[in-house]
Tab-separated table of C-alpha atoms in Angstrom:
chain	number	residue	atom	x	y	z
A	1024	UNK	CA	6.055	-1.021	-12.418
A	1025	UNK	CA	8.740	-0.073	-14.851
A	1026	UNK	CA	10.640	2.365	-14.840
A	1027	UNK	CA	10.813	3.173	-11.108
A	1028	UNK	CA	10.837	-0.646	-10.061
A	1029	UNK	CA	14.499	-0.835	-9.566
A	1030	UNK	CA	14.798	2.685	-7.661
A	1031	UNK	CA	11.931	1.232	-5.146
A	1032	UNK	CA	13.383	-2.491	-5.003
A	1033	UNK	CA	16.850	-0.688	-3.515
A	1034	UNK	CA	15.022	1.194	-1.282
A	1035	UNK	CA	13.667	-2.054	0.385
A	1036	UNK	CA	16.818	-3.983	0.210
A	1037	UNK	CA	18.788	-0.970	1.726
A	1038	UNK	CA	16.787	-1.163	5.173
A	1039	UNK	CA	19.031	-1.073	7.919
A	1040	UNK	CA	19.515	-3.011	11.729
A	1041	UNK	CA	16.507	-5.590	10.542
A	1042	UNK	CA	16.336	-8.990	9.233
A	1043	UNK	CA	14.117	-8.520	6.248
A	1044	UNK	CA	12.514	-10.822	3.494
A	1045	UNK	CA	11.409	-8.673	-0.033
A	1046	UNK	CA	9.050	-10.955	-2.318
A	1047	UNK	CA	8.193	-9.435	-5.717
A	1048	UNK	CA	5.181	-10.873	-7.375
A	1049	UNK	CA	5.019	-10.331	-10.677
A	1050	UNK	CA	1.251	-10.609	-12.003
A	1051	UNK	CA	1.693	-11.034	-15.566
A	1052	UNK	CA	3.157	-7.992	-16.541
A	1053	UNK	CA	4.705	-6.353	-20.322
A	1054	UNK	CA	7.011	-4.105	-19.149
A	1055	UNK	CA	10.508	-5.875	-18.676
A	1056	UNK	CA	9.571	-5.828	-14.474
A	1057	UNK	CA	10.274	-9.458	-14.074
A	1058	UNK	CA	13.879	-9.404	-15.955
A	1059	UNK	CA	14.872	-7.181	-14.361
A	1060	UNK	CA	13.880	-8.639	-10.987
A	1061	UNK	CA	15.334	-12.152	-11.905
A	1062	UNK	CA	18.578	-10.045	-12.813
A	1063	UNK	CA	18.549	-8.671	-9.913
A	1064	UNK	CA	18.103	-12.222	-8.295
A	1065	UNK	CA	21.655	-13.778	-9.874
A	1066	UNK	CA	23.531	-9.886	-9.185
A	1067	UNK	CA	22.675	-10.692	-5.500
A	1068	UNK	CA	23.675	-14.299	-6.023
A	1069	UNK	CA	27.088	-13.142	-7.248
A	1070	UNK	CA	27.447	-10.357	-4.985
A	1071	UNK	CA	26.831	-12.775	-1.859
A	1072	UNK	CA	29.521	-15.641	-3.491
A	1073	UNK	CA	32.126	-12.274	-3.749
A	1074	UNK	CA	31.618	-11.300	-0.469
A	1075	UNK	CA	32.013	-15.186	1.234
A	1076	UNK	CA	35.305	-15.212	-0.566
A	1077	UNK	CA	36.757	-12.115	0.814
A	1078	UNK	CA	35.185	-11.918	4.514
A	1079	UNK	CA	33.369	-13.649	6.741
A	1080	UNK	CA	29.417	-12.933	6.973
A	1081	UNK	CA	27.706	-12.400	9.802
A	1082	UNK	CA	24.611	-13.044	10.727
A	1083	UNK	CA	23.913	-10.402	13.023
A	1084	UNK	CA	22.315	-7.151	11.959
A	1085	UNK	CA	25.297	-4.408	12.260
A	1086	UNK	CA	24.448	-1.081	13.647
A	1087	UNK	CA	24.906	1.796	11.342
A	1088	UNK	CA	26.144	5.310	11.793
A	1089	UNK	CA	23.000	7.421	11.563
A	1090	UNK	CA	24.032	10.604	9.915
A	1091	UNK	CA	26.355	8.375	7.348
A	1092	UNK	CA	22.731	7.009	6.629
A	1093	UNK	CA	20.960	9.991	6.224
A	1094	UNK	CA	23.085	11.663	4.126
A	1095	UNK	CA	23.260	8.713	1.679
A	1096	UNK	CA	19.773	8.370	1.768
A	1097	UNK	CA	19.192	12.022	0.501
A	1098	UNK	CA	21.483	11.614	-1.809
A	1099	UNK	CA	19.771	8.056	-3.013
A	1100	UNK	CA	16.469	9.904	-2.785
A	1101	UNK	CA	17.850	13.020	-5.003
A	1102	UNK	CA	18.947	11.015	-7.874
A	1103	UNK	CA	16.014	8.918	-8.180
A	1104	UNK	CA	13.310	10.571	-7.500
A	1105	UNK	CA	12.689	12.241	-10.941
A	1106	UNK	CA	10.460	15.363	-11.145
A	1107	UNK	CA	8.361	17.175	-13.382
A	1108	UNK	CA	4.701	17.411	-14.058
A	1109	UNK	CA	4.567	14.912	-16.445
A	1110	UNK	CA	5.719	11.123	-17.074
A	1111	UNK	CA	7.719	11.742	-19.770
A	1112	UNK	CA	9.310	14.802	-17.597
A	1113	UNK	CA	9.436	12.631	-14.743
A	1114	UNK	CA	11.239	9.430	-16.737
A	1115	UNK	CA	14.106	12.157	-18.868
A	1116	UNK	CA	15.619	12.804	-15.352
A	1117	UNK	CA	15.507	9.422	-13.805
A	1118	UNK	CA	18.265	6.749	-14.549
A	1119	UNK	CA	16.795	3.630	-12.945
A	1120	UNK	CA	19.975	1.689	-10.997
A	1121	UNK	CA	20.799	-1.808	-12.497
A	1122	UNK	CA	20.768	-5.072	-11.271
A	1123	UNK	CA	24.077	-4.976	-10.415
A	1124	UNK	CA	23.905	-1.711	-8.516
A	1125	UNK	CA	21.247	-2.517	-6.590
A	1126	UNK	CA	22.940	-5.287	-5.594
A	1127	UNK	CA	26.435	-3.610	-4.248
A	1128	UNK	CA	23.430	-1.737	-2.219
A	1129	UNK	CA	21.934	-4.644	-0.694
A	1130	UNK	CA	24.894	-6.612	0.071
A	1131	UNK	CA	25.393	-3.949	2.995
A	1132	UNK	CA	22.116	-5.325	4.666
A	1133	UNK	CA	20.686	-8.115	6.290
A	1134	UNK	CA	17.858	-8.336	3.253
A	1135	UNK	CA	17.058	-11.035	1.043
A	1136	UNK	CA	14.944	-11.252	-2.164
A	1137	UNK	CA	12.362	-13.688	-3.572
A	1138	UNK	CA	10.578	-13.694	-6.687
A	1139	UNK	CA	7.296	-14.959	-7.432
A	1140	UNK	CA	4.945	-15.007	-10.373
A	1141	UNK	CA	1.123	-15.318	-10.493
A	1142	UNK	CA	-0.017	-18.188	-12.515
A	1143	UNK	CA	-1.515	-16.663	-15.957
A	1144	UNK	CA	-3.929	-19.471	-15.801
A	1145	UNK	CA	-5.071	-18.203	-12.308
A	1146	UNK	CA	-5.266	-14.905	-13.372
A	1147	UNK	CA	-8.095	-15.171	-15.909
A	1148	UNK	CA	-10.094	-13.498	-13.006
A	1149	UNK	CA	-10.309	-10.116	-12.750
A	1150	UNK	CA	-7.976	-9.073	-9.895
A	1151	UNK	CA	-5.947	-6.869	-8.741
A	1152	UNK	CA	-3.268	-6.553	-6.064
A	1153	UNK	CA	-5.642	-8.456	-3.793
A	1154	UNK	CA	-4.228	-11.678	-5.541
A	1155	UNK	CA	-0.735	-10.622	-5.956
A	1156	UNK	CA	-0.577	-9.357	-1.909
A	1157	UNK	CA	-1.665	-13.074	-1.155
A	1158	UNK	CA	0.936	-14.616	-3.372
A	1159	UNK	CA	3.502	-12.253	-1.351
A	1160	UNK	CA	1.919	-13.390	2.136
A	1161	UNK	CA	1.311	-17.121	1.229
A	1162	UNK	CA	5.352	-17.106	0.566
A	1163	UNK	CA	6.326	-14.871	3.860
A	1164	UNK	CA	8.174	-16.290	6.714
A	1165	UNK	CA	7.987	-13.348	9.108
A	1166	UNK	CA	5.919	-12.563	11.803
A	1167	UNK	CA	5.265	-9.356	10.952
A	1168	UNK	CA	4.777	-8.314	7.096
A	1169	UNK	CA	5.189	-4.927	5.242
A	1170	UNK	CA	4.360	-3.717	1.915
A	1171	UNK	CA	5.216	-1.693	-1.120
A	1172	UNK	CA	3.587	0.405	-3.820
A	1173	UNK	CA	6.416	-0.715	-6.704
A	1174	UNK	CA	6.632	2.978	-7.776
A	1175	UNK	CA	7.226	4.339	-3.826
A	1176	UNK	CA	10.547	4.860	-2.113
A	1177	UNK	CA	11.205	4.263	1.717
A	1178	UNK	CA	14.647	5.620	3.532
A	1179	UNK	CA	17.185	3.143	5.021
A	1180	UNK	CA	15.502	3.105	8.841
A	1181	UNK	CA	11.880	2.538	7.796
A	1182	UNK	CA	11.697	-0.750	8.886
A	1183	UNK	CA	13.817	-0.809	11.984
A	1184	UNK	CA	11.451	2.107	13.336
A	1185	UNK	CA	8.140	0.202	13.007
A	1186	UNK	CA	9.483	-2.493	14.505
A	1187	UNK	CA	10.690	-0.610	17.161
A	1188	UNK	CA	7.157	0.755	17.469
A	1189	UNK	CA	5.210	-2.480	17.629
A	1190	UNK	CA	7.985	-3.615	20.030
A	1191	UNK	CA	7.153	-0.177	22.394
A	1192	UNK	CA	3.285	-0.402	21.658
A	1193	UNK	CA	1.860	-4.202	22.170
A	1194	UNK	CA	-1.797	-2.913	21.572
A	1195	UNK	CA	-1.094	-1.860	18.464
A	1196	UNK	CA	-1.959	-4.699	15.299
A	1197	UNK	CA	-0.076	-2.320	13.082
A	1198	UNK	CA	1.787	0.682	12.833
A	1199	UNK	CA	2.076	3.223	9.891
A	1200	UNK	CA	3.845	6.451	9.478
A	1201	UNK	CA	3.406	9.758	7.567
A	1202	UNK	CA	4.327	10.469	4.320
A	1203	UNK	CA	5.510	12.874	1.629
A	1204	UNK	CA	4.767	13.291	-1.593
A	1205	UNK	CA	7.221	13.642	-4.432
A	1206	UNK	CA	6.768	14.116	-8.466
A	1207	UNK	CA	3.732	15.424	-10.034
A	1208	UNK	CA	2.716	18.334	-7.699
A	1209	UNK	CA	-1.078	19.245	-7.176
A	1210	UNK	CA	-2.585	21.104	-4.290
A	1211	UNK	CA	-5.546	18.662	-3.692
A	1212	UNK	CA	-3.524	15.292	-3.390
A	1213	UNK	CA	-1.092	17.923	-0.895
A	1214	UNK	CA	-4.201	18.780	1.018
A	1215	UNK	CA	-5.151	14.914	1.140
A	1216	UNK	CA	-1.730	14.059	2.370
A	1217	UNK	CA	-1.873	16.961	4.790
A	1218	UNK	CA	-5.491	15.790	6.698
A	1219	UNK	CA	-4.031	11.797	6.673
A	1220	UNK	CA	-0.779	13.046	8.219
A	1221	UNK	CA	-2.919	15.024	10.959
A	1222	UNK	CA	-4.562	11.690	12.342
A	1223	UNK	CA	-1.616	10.003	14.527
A	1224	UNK	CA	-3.558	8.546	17.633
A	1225	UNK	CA	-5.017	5.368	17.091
A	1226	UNK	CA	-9.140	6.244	17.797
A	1227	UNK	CA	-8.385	9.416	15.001
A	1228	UNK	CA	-7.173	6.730	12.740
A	1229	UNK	CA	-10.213	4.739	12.895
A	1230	UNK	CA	-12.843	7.144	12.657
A	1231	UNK	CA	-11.006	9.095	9.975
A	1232	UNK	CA	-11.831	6.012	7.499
A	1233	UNK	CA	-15.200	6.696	6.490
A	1234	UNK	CA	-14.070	10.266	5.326
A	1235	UNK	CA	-11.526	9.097	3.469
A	1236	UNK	CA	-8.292	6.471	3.614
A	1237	UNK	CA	-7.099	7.533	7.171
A	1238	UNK	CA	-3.315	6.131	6.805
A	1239	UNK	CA	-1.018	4.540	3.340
A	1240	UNK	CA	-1.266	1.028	4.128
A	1241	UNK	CA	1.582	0.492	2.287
A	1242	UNK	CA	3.481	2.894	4.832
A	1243	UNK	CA	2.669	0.294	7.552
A	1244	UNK	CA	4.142	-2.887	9.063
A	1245	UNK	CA	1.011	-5.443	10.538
A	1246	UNK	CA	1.576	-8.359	13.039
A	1247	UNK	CA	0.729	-11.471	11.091
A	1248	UNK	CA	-0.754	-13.481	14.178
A	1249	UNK	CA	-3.770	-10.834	15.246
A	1250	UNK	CA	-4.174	-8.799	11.284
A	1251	UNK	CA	-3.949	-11.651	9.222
A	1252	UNK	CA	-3.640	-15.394	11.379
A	1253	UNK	CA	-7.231	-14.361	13.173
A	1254	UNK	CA	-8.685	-11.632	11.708
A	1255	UNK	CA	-8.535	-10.564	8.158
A	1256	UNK	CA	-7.220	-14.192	6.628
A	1257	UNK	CA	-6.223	-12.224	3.362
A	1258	UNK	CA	-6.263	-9.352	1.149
A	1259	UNK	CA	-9.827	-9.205	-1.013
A	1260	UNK	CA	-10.782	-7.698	-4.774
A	1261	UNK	CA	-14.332	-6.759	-3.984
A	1262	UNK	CA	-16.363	-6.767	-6.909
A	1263	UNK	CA	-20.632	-5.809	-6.931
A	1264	UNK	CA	-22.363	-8.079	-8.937
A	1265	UNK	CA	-23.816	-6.258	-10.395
A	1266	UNK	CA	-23.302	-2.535	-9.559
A	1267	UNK	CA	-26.094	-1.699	-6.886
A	1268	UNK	CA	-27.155	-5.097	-6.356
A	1269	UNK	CA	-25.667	-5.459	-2.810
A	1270	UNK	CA	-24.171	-9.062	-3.746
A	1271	UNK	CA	-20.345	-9.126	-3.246
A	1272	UNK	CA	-17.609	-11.427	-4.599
A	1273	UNK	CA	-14.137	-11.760	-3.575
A	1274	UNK	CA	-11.995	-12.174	-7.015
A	1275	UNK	CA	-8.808	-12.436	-5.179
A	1276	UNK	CA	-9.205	-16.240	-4.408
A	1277	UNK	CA	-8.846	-17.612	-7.530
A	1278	UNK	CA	-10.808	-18.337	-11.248
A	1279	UNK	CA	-12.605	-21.320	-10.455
A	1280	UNK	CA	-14.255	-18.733	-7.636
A	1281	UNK	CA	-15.737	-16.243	-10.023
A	1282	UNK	CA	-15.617	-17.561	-13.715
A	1283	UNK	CA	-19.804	-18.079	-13.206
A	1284	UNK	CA	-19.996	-14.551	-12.558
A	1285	UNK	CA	-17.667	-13.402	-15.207
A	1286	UNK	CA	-19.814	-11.666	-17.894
A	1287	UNK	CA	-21.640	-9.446	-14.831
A	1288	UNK	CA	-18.582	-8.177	-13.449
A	1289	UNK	CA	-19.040	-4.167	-13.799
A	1290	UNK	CA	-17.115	-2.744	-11.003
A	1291	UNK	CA	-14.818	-3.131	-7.595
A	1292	UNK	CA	-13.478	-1.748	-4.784
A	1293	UNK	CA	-10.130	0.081	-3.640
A	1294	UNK	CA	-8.516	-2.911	-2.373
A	1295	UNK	CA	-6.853	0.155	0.050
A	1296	UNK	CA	-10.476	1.376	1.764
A	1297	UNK	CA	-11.511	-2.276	1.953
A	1298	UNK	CA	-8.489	-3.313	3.999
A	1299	UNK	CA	-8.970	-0.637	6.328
A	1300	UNK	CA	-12.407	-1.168	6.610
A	1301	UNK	CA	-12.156	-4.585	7.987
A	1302	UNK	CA	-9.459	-3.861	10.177
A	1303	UNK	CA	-11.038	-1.493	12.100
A	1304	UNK	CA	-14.123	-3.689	11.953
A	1305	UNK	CA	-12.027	-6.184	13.574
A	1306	UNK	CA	-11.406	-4.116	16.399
A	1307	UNK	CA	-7.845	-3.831	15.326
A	1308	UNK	CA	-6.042	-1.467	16.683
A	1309	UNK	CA	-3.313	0.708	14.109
A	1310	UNK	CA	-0.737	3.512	15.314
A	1311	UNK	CA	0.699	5.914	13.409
A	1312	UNK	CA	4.955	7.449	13.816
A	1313	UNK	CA	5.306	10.859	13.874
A	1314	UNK	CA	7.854	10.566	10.952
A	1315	UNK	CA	7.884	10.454	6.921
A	1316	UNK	CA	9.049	7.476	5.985
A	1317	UNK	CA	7.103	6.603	2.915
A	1318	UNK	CA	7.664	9.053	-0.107
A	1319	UNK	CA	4.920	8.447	-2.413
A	1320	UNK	CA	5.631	8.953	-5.689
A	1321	UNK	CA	2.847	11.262	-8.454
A	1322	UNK	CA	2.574	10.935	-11.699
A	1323	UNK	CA	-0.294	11.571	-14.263
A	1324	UNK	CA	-0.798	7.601	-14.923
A	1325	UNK	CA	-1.022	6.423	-11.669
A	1326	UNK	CA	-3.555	3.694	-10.408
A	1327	UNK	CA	-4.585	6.064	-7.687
A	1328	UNK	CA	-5.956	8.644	-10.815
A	1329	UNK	CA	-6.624	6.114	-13.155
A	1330	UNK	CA	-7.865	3.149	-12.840
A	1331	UNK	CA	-11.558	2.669	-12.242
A	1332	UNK	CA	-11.166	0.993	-8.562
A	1333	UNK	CA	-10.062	4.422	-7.057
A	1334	UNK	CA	-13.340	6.311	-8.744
A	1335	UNK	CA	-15.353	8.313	-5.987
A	1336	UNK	CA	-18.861	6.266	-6.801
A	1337	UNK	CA	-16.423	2.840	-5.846
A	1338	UNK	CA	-14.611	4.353	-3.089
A	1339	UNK	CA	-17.835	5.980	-1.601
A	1340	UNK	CA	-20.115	2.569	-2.470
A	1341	UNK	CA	-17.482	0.677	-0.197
A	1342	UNK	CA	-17.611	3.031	3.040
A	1343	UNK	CA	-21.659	3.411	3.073
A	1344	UNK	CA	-21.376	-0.589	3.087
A	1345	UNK	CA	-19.412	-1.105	5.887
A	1346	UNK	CA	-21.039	2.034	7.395
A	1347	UNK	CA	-24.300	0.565	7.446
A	1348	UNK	CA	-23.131	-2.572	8.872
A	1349	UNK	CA	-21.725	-0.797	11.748
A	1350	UNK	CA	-24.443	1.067	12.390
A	1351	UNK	CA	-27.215	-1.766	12.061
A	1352	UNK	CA	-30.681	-0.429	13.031
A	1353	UNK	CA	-29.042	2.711	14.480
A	1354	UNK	CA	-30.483	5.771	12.116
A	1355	UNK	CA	-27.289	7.816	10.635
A	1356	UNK	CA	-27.364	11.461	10.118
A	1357	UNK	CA	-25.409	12.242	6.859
A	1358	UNK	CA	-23.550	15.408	6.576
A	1359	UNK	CA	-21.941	16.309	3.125
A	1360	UNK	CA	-22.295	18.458	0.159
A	1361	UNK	CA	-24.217	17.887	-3.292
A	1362	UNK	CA	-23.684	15.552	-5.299
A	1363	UNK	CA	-21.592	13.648	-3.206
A	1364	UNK	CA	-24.148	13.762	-0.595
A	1365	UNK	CA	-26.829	12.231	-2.572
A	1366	UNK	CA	-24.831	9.430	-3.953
A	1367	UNK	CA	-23.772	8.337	-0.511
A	1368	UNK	CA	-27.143	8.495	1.278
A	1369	UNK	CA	-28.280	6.143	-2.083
A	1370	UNK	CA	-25.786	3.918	-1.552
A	1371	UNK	CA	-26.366	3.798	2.175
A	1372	UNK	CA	-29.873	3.098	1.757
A	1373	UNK	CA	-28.989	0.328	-1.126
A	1374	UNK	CA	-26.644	-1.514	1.612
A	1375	UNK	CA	-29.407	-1.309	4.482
A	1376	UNK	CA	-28.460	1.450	6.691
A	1377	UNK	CA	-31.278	3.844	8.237
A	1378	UNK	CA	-31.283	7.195	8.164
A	1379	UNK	CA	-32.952	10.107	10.058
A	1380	UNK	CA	-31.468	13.020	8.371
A	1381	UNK	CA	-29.072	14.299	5.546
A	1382	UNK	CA	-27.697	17.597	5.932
A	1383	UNK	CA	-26.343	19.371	2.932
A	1384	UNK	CA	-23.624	21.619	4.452
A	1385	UNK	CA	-20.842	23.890	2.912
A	1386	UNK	CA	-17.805	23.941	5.389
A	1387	UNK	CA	-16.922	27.525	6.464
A	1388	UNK	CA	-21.040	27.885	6.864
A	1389	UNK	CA	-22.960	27.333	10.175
């Protein structure tokens, strides 16, 4: 999470005109991320002590002067943002704030922190952010919960505008919003960003997920009662025992779970597609705001390019399974192109879907 932890912690703390609850799970990590967020925990002790001694604190969220906010928020966003095409580009122009600074920031708001740890004896298991996410959502309060990427930024009104949105739209389970990219620049992920932000009504949403992740779940805000109370129950690390057997095990749950299984483990799934995935297979229902409010941040060594979860066989492995389920004896017609084609009528056919047809089709051709 280090070094942009800090810079994404104050964006959180800075929302304004909500009442909002920020728990940081740390699982296990070497980079300094958990000083710094249990410095941050006695700043905002001593902050909160300063200010009971020189006024009284209210409990009521205080309205805030929207173009005060926005220019502040530019201005927040401008000097810690970084840029360049590179980490080490990136990190020479970035001077994370400090404990203490984002602090001052948070004592404006009506946000609190909470730290949390995963157990190191838990996490002999092989997951991911599936078991950190239900740390975080065993610990919340609220009724409705949030998330964030710990290298993203979010301005000042994020929250306050979701909830606004679920307040204005009771069919909706969740709500995201658009976002922008910032960092490491490269035409495809802007193209990718581009086709998400074009599906804003809730049925393009859906069927947008089995081409590819139709909205930043991160971006969103979920009620806990009908996406997590009743439906989902938690977030999952999918792994395939093996690869292309078809047998799946959820490693977010804990070791005793999977430590039979162990030595077979050879590959998971985007915890990202599978959340969506079961959402929608839920019935769940997800908007989307017509406004950027989650700045996603690009950088040569992130998860998203990296790490083995996010590879196209695992991503595309994940939507023929669920695609197959929804379909049940219905025969599919696959259109697509190559190689990609023929791995994802395989994979459909491993998982038990029926097909009639695969068409291999070049767009621009008829």
């Amino acid at each position: 999470a280090m070094p942009w932890l800090p810079s994404c912690v104050a964006s959180v703390l800075m929302q304004t005109n909500v009442h909002l609850e920020l728990i940081a799970v740390d699982d296990n990590s070497s980079d300094n991320s958990l000083t710094f967020l249990r410095e941050l925990e006695d700043a905002m002790r001593e902050q909160q002590a300063e200010c009971a001694n020189c006024h009284t604190v209210s409990s009521e969220v205080e309205e805030t002067n929207g173009e005060q906010e926005k220019d502040q928020w530019e201005a927040f966003f401008s000097m810690h943002s970084g840029g360049g095409d590179d980490t080490a580009s990136q990190e020479s122009r970035y001077k994370p704030p400090t404990p203490a600074e984002v602090a001052k920031l948070a004592s404006r708001t009506s946000c609190v922190l909470r730290v949390a740890c995963v157990d190191a004896n838990v996490r002999r298991n092989p997951s991911g952010q599936g078991l950190a996410l239900n740390t975080a959502l065993q610990m919340s309060r609220g009724e409705l919960i949030g998330e964030m990427e710990a290298d993203d930024l979010r301005p000042p009104w994020t929250f306050h505008k979701l909830v606004s949105a679920l307040d204005a739209n009771p069919a909706w389970d969740g709500v995201t919003s658009k976002l922008q990219i910032f960092g490491w620049d490269r035409p495809g992920m802007q193209r990718y960003v581009d086709w998400q932000n074009s599906l804003v009504e809730p049925n393009d949403i859906a069927r947008g997920r089995f081409v590819e992740i139709p909205a930043q779940r991160a971006s969103g805000l979920y009620r806990r009662a009908s996406v997590f109370d009743r439906a989902l129950v938690r977030y999952r690390d999918i792994w395939e025992v093996p690869v292309g057997s078809g047998t799946l095990v959820d490693c977010a749950v804990g070791a005793e779970h999977v430590e039979n299984v162990l030595p077979k483990l050879a590959g998971w799934w985007p915890v990202d597609t599978d959340f969506w995935m079961r959402y929608f297979e839920h019935n769940l229902v997800a908007g989307k705001l017509d406004d950027v409010m989650y700045m996603w941040r690009q950088y040569p060594e992130q998860s998203t390019r990296t790490h083995s979860r996010t590879h196209v066989d695992r991503i595309g492995d994940c939507k023929a399974h669920y695609l197959a389920r929804l379909a049940g004896d219905s025969p599919l017609m696959i259109v697509g192109r190559g190689k990609t084609l023929s791995r994802f009528v395989a994979d459909l056919k491993r998982h038990g879907g029926t097909l009639c047809a695969s068409v291999d089709w070049k767009p621009g051709t008829s």
